[in-house]
Coordinates of C-alpha atoms in Angstrom, one line a residue:
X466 CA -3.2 4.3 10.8
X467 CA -4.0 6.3 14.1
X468 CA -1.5 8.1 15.8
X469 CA -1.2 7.8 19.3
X470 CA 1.4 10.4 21.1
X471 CA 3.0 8.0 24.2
X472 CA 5.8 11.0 24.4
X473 CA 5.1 14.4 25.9
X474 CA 5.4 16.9 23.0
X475 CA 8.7 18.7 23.2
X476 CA 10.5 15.8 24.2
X477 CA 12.8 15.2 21.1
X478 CA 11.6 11.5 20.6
X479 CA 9.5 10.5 17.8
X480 CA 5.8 9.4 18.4
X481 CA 4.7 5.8 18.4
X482 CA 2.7 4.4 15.9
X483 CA 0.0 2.3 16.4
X484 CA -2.6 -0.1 14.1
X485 CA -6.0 -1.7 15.1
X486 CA -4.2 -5.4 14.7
X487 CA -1.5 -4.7 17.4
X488 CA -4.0 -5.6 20.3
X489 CA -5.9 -9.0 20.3
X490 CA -9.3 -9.7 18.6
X491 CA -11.7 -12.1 19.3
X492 CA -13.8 -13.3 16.6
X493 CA -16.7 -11.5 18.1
X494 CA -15.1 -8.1 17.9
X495 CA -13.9 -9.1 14.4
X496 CA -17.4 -9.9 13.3
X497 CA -18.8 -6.5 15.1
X498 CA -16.6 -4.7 13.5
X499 CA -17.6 -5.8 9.8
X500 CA -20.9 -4.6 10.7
X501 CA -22.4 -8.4 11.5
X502 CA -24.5 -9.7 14.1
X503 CA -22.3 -12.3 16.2
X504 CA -24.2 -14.5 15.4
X505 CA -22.0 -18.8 15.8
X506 CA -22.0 -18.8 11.6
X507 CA -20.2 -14.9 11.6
X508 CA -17.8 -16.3 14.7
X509 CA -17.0 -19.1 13.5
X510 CA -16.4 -17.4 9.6
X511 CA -14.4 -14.8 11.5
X512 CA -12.7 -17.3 13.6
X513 CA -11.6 -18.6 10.2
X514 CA -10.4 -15.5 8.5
X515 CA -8.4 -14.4 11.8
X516 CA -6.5 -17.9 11.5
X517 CA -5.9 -17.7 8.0
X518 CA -5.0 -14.2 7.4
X519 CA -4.4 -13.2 11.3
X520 CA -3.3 -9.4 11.3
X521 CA -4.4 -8.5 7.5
X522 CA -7.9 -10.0 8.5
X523 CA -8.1 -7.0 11.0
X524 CA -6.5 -4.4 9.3
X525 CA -9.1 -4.9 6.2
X526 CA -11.8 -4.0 8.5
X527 CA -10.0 -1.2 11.1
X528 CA -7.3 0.1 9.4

């Protein structure tokens, strides 16, 4: 998980925590991402996995 400071340091707050799946994917980036050409049969099997799985299907490759 990355950690991504949205507070100045010093402030008392705690930081925010972010994941890859917390922004939207396209099936493209999915596919790019597991190291695939984007090709139509990668899209469309990544189109699949981010419907069936949504959020997991990204964390899996980007944690």
């Amino acid at each position: 998980m990355q950690k991504i400071e949205e507070t100045p340091p010093g402030t008392g707050r705690p930081p925010v925590w972010r994941t890859g799946a917390e922004q939207p994917w396209d099936p493209e980036d999915l596919a790019v991402a597991q190291g695939k050409y984007p090709t139509p049969e990668n899209i469309a099997r990544a189109r699949a996995e981010l419907e069936r799985d949504g959020a997991a299907a990204i964390e899996r490759t980007v944690p």
